[in-house]
Amino acid sequence: MTERYVLDLQEVDETQVAVVGGKGAHLGGLSRIEGIRVPAGFCVTTDAFRRIMAEAPSLGDRLDQLSRLNPDDREAIRTLSAQIRRTVEGIAVPDDLTAAITRALARLGEQAAYAVRSSATAEDLPTASFAGQQDTYLNVVGPTAILQHVSRCWASLFTERAVTYRQRNGIDHRTVHMAVVVQRMVFPHASGILFTADPVTGNRKVATVDAGFGLGEALVSGLVNPDVFKVRHGEVVAKAIAAKQRAVHALPTGGTQEVTIDSRRQEQPALTDAQVVRLVQLGRRIEAHFGRPQDIEWCLVDDGFQIVQSRPITTLFPVPETGDQENHVYVSVGHQQMMTDPMKPLGLSMWQLTAMVPMHTAGGRLFVDVTRRLAAPASRAGLLDVMGRGDPLVRDALETVLDRDDFVPSLPDAGPGGPPTGGTSATIETDPAIVTELIERSQVSIAALERDIRTKTGPALFEFLLEAFEEHKRVLSDPLSMQAIMAGMEATWWLNDTLQEWLGEKNAADTLTLSAPDNVTSEMGLALLDVADVIRPHSEVVAFLQGVEDEGFLDELAKLAGGTEARDAMEAYLDRYGMRCVGEIDITRPRWRERPTTLVPVLLDNVRNFEPGAAERRFEQGRRKAQQKEQDVLSRLRALPDGDRKAGEAKRMIDRVRTFIGYREYPKYGIVSRYFVYKQALLEEAERLVQAGVLPQKEDIFYLTFQELHDVARSNQVDDRLIQQRKDAFRSYHALTPPRVLTSDGEAVTGAYRRDDVPAGALIGLPVSAGTIEGRARVMLDIAEADLEAGDILVTTFTDPSWSPLFVAVAGLVTEVGGLMTHGAVIAREYGLPAVVGVERATRLIRDGQRIRVHGTDGYVEILP
């Protein structure tokens, strides 16, 4: 087949990214939509680019060198990419290629002015827009100048920013090729950008138009502030007209220049409202064609709009698919489970199959549809109350949606919305034997699972697991278990509310829960202090652990003096807690048992920062503090009018909290213990599929849902393309920030703390563990980065139980996500750490090493000078 070096825009569409790059393919697609005008032009194809690259054999070696560079070594990237650009620009364009380009120009008008625009094959993709990575040249006149600028576009594939972008996104330089779009230049009265969804809130029903005078370069380059119009349901609902002092205009001889706008025109709108509405109608047509919200560059020429580019808006959080046209309100599961990272498909589907309520997926995250519960007054009150106690930002976001009268339908209370979300009323006795019995029930059920799963393989394993999930849900929904959890939580709320009323004391329950019994998560942190005690006396073991990188290090320990005891202590710890890890609700995440090196930095911090016997001392100190607090509260209550009754009620509630609050952590431990059993069985199944040549590697099963994996086990066939698509999508989800509340319009509602009782400049959050502490902020996103000193304050995005071993080593806690009863809050109270959670963007606003003051009683953080 002969190479085609030039294709008319009318000949291509969006399926031909490999031939004409992202921009060319989108422009071709645009030119086929009825009623959409695109300036005439042609594409110089990737065949031409490959031909040019082949003319300089030395380029291959340089690309190899480039791919080996560290993305952070900017100097080396700058030097090498500049050499590559010079080489590409210096290659003489072969005669047949020159002839093909000149013929195309002759058809369109040889002496007309053109825009010469780069169009890479990895550009304007649904998952990575690469916006601004390559170059565009405007108002280029004459065949010689056009050929020169085509060469410059080829070379622009290797600008420093494009090279760095590819390296950071794991894209091989050799797989990306450059096409070039050559289009007739338009000389617009006004131009700008149209977003068919609001780029700030994500609302798909609101389009945003940015407009300025002259060429769009003035807006794109930030030279002027645009007029901004917002359009909803075919009418302009908001507008801000800017003083547009400058514009970019084309010069008759080629090139562009900045011009000052006549002062009388500066304040005039660049578009009339009627033009804005007409433009948005065109945008909706383009959006419908491409099937997703678009970021569109437009020009207004003689009262007609021409479209010069359209690309997907990649920053929008996706909307769960429902298949209906109704309004829906979704609450993030991740913000409640302390895991806002994206999950892989197997992780999502396993959580859905074992959860107590239906869940929807979007952007690699899970959401619960609360529309029905918001619609009926009684269930609405219950839902808002529970959400508000957990995370005030979720409650505020839901109230914001409810304030829009028309969004949530109204249903009568008897509607099929289910019971209000308040759990079962806690009518059980305050009896520690209840907790003992519940823990035993859970252990018996998990032991049975471990025993019965051993013999299952192939399709039979999946049938067995589906039954195991039912048992999993039965244990989770055990009425006694629910009552025990609610008893602890309701007693905490009662103490906080009532003691504030009776004694004027905030968050009194925080001290009363110190060192509560039966808390498997706080025991986990203390148990690692005990492991440190075993290791500390053996200097050879400590030195060995400082250099550990290989996951098989436990076997090596036995060769060292004291190594056998050290290994036994770590093995015992992993037997009890090895199923845990960061993000543990995602079954695909590596567990500590699979990756024990994760714990080594924390263990070494414990060896360095603590004295022997710290765990027992720590627990005992907490218990004594709680006891003293109880005596103090009761004696102050007895001194009040009707004091004996008040003290009696408070004593009953304190006993209730001490009995049940530790159990709050146990169901999650049970879930994660089961998950590890499921995971080991599924990985053995994956190994069988690898041996049978069905899968290239075991971890590929993580990119299939449980149901899809079941099908693979039955058919011994897998869709490799699907797995690759899922890997690409998962990578792209990391760039998205999941909202606490999301509507079916795509609007991300974050919620706000409506408070005016905090100092100016302080970061507001939710007070979850009382006390005030000052110290050095350690901003950490991974437990394996632990490097703590006494008095440090941990600042991170979220903490699930796996972070508990760090809690014993820090003096305070700040997280971006969390609520009053989430794991981080419960453990912070048990360890007596002042803590503020739900601090938006804390890890970006607080720098590692800064001194901060955490106000755990009042719920804010000050950054100190």
mmCIF file of C-alpha atoms in Angstrom, residues 578-740:
data_model
loop_
_atom_site.group_PDB
_atom_site.id
_atom_site.type_symbol
_atom_site.label_atom_id
_atom_site.label_comp_id
_atom_site.label_asym_id
_atom_site.label_seq_id
_atom_site.Cartn_x
_atom_site.Cartn_y
_atom_site.Cartn_z
ATOM 1 C CA GLY A 578 -1.167 -9.056 57.905
ATOM 2 C CA MET A 579 -4.474 -8.771 56.016
ATOM 3 C CA ARG A 580 -4.434 -5.002 56.539
ATOM 4 C CA CYS A 581 -3.034 -2.329 54.237
ATOM 5 C CA VAL A 582 -3.702 1.227 53.113
ATOM 6 C CA GLY A 583 -6.918 1.390 51.058
ATOM 7 C CA GLU A 584 -7.919 -2.040 52.339
ATOM 8 C CA ILE A 585 -11.511 -1.856 51.066
ATOM 9 C CA ASP A 586 -9.950 -2.487 47.621
ATOM 10 C CA ILE A 587 -9.166 -6.207 47.591
ATOM 11 C CA THR A 588 -6.517 -5.643 44.903
ATOM 12 C CA ARG A 589 -4.276 -3.525 47.183
ATOM 13 C CA PRO A 590 -1.128 -5.338 48.436
ATOM 14 C CA ARG A 591 -1.617 -6.524 52.043
ATOM 15 C CA TRP A 592 1.132 -6.302 54.685
ATOM 16 C CA ARG A 593 1.462 -10.081 54.528
ATOM 17 C CA GLU A 594 2.205 -9.750 50.781
ATOM 18 C CA ARG A 595 4.446 -6.691 51.221
ATOM 19 C CA PRO A 596 5.896 -6.708 54.758
ATOM 20 C CA THR A 597 8.566 -4.109 53.828
ATOM 21 C CA THR A 598 5.762 -1.501 54.199
ATOM 22 C CA LEU A 599 5.949 -1.909 57.977
ATOM 23 C CA VAL A 600 9.747 -1.670 58.297
ATOM 24 C CA PRO A 601 10.023 2.189 58.377
ATOM 25 C CA VAL A 602 7.313 2.388 61.082
ATOM 26 C CA LEU A 603 8.999 -0.389 63.058
ATOM 27 C CA LEU A 604 12.376 1.390 62.889
ATOM 28 C CA ASP A 605 10.741 4.659 64.028
ATOM 29 C CA ASN A 606 9.361 2.737 67.034
ATOM 30 C CA VAL A 607 12.809 1.279 67.817
ATOM 31 C CA ARG A 608 14.321 4.787 67.692
ATOM 32 C CA ASN A 609 11.623 6.851 69.402
ATOM 33 C CA PHE A 610 10.426 4.609 72.275
ATOM 34 C CA GLU A 611 11.709 2.926 75.419
ATOM 35 C CA PRO A 612 11.000 -0.762 76.163
ATOM 36 C CA GLY A 613 7.533 -1.478 77.572
ATOM 37 C CA ALA A 614 6.005 1.575 75.842
ATOM 38 C CA ALA A 615 2.851 -0.245 74.681
ATOM 39 C CA GLU A 616 1.764 -1.348 78.132
ATOM 40 C CA ARG A 617 2.658 2.027 79.701
ATOM 41 C CA ARG A 618 0.781 3.857 76.965
ATOM 42 C CA PHE A 619 -2.376 1.759 77.383
ATOM 43 C CA GLU A 620 -2.251 2.002 81.173
ATOM 44 C CA GLN A 621 -1.770 5.803 81.090
ATOM 45 C CA GLY A 622 -4.798 6.164 78.832
ATOM 46 C CA ARG A 623 -6.909 3.923 81.050
ATOM 47 C CA ARG A 624 -5.956 5.914 84.158
ATOM 48 C CA LYS A 625 -6.677 9.265 82.421
ATOM 49 C CA ALA A 626 -10.114 8.004 81.380
ATOM 50 C CA GLN A 627 -10.758 6.819 84.962
ATOM 51 C CA GLN A 628 -9.702 10.190 86.434
ATOM 52 C CA LYS A 629 -11.880 11.998 83.905
ATOM 53 C CA GLU A 630 -14.840 9.828 84.868
ATOM 54 C CA GLN A 631 -14.395 10.605 88.579
ATOM 55 C CA ASP A 632 -13.969 14.321 87.812
ATOM 56 C CA VAL A 633 -17.108 14.477 85.633
ATOM 57 C CA LEU A 634 -19.235 12.544 88.128
ATOM 58 C CA SER A 635 -18.168 14.631 91.133
ATOM 59 C CA ARG A 636 -18.876 17.881 89.220
ATOM 60 C CA LEU A 637 -22.292 16.537 88.189
ATOM 61 C CA ARG A 638 -23.176 15.557 91.795
ATOM 62 C CA ALA A 639 -22.604 19.188 92.821
ATOM 63 C CA LEU A 640 -25.333 20.347 90.416
ATOM 64 C CA PRO A 641 -29.054 20.627 91.183
ATOM 65 C CA ASP A 642 -30.538 17.122 90.762
ATOM 66 C CA GLY A 643 -26.897 16.004 90.699
ATOM 67 C CA ASP A 644 -27.311 12.387 91.787
ATOM 68 C CA ARG A 645 -29.700 11.666 88.906
ATOM 69 C CA LYS A 646 -27.386 13.387 86.399
ATOM 70 C CA ALA A 647 -24.318 11.575 87.718
ATOM 71 C CA GLY A 648 -26.200 8.263 87.592
ATOM 72 C CA GLU A 649 -27.211 8.787 83.954
ATOM 73 C CA ALA A 650 -23.706 9.870 82.987
ATOM 74 C CA LYS A 651 -22.160 6.848 84.761
ATOM 75 C CA ARG A 652 -24.479 4.499 82.828
ATOM 76 C CA MET A 653 -23.446 6.146 79.536
ATOM 77 C CA ILE A 654 -19.724 6.112 80.393
ATOM 78 C CA ASP A 655 -19.920 2.372 81.145
ATOM 79 C CA ARG A 656 -21.773 1.900 77.864
ATOM 80 C CA VAL A 657 -19.120 3.766 75.880
ATOM 81 C CA ARG A 658 -16.278 1.818 77.558
ATOM 82 C CA THR A 659 -18.086 -1.470 76.847
ATOM 83 C CA PHE A 660 -19.006 -0.949 73.198
ATOM 84 C CA ILE A 661 -16.898 1.742 71.527
ATOM 85 C CA GLY A 662 -13.896 -0.575 70.947
ATOM 86 C CA TYR A 663 -16.104 -3.046 69.057
ATOM 87 C CA ARG A 664 -16.863 -0.290 66.507
ATOM 88 C CA GLU A 665 -13.590 -1.296 64.787
ATOM 89 C CA TYR A 666 -14.162 -5.045 64.761
ATOM 90 C CA PRO A 667 -16.592 -5.520 61.824
ATOM 91 C CA LYS A 668 -14.087 -3.832 59.463
ATOM 92 C CA TYR A 669 -11.361 -6.172 60.761
ATOM 93 C CA GLY A 670 -13.699 -9.088 60.012
ATOM 94 C CA ILE A 671 -14.406 -7.814 56.484
ATOM 95 C CA VAL A 672 -10.712 -7.345 55.705
ATOM 96 C CA SER A 673 -9.852 -10.779 57.172
ATOM 97 C CA ARG A 674 -12.395 -12.349 54.810
ATOM 98 C CA TYR A 675 -11.104 -10.255 51.916
ATOM 99 C CA PHE A 676 -7.629 -11.679 52.335
ATOM 100 C CA VAL A 677 -9.018 -15.230 52.217
ATOM 101 C CA TYR A 678 -10.988 -14.401 49.045
ATOM 102 C CA LYS A 679 -7.952 -12.716 47.507
ATOM 103 C CA GLN A 680 -5.569 -15.630 48.099
ATOM 104 C CA ALA A 681 -8.073 -18.032 46.515
ATOM 105 C CA LEU A 682 -8.580 -15.743 43.496
ATOM 106 C CA LEU A 683 -4.830 -15.294 43.003
ATOM 107 C CA GLU A 684 -4.371 -19.090 43.010
ATOM 108 C CA GLU A 685 -7.072 -19.207 40.348
ATOM 109 C CA ALA A 686 -5.226 -16.478 38.422
ATOM 110 C CA GLU A 687 -2.030 -18.545 38.616
ATOM 111 C CA ARG A 688 -3.924 -21.478 37.074
ATOM 112 C CA LEU A 689 -5.083 -19.165 34.245
ATOM 113 C CA VAL A 690 -1.492 -17.953 33.686
ATOM 114 C CA GLN A 691 -0.246 -21.567 33.530
ATOM 115 C CA ALA A 692 -3.003 -22.353 31.019
ATOM 116 C CA GLY A 693 -1.850 -19.432 28.841
ATOM 117 C CA VAL A 694 -5.152 -17.574 29.314
ATOM 118 C CA LEU A 695 -3.642 -14.575 31.136
ATOM 119 C CA PRO A 696 -0.182 -13.023 30.704
ATOM 120 C CA GLN A 697 0.120 -12.177 34.436
ATOM 121 C CA LYS A 698 -1.756 -12.881 37.640
ATOM 122 C CA GLU A 699 -2.456 -9.241 38.546
ATOM 123 C CA ASP A 700 -4.440 -8.825 35.297
ATOM 124 C CA ILE A 701 -7.453 -10.272 37.161
ATOM 125 C CA PHE A 702 -7.610 -6.996 39.142
ATOM 126 C CA TYR A 703 -8.840 -5.240 35.976
ATOM 127 C CA LEU A 704 -11.852 -7.541 35.593
ATOM 128 C CA THR A 705 -15.012 -7.479 37.680
ATOM 129 C CA PHE A 706 -15.805 -10.563 39.783
ATOM 130 C CA GLN A 707 -18.521 -11.546 37.268
ATOM 131 C CA GLU A 708 -16.126 -11.179 34.305
ATOM 132 C CA LEU A 709 -13.485 -13.234 36.093
ATOM 133 C CA HIS A 710 -16.107 -15.924 36.755
ATOM 134 C CA ASP A 711 -16.763 -16.017 32.975
ATOM 135 C CA VAL A 712 -13.017 -16.295 32.252
ATOM 136 C CA ALA A 713 -12.748 -19.248 34.649
ATOM 137 C CA ARG A 714 -15.624 -20.955 32.778
ATOM 138 C CA SER A 715 -14.520 -20.197 29.216
ATOM 139 C CA ASN A 716 -10.711 -20.011 29.607
ATOM 140 C CA GLN A 717 -10.789 -16.952 27.331
ATOM 141 C CA VAL A 718 -10.047 -13.329 28.129
ATOM 142 C CA ASP A 719 -10.377 -10.057 26.203
ATOM 143 C CA ASP A 720 -6.837 -8.570 26.303
ATOM 144 C CA ARG A 721 -8.079 -5.269 24.845
ATOM 145 C CA LEU A 722 -10.585 -4.869 27.674
ATOM 146 C CA ILE A 723 -7.836 -5.346 30.280
ATOM 147 C CA GLN A 724 -5.642 -2.750 28.555
ATOM 148 C CA GLN A 725 -8.547 -0.257 28.368
ATOM 149 C CA ARG A 726 -9.217 -0.789 32.078
ATOM 150 C CA LYS A 727 -5.531 -0.205 32.920
ATOM 151 C CA ASP A 728 -5.529 3.064 30.951
ATOM 152 C CA ALA A 729 -8.798 4.175 32.546
ATOM 153 C CA PHE A 730 -7.544 3.317 36.061
ATOM 154 C CA ARG A 731 -4.395 5.372 35.445
ATOM 155 C CA SER A 732 -6.516 8.331 34.324
ATOM 156 C CA TYR A 733 -8.785 8.118 37.417
ATOM 157 C CA HIS A 734 -5.869 9.095 39.686
ATOM 158 C CA ALA A 735 -6.045 12.641 38.296
ATOM 159 C CA LEU A 736 -9.707 13.026 39.371
ATOM 160 C CA THR A 737 -10.776 14.305 42.783
ATOM 161 C CA PRO A 738 -13.898 12.435 43.936
ATOM 162 C CA PRO A 739 -16.640 14.728 45.292
ATOM 163 C CA ARG A 740 -18.367 14.062 48.618
#
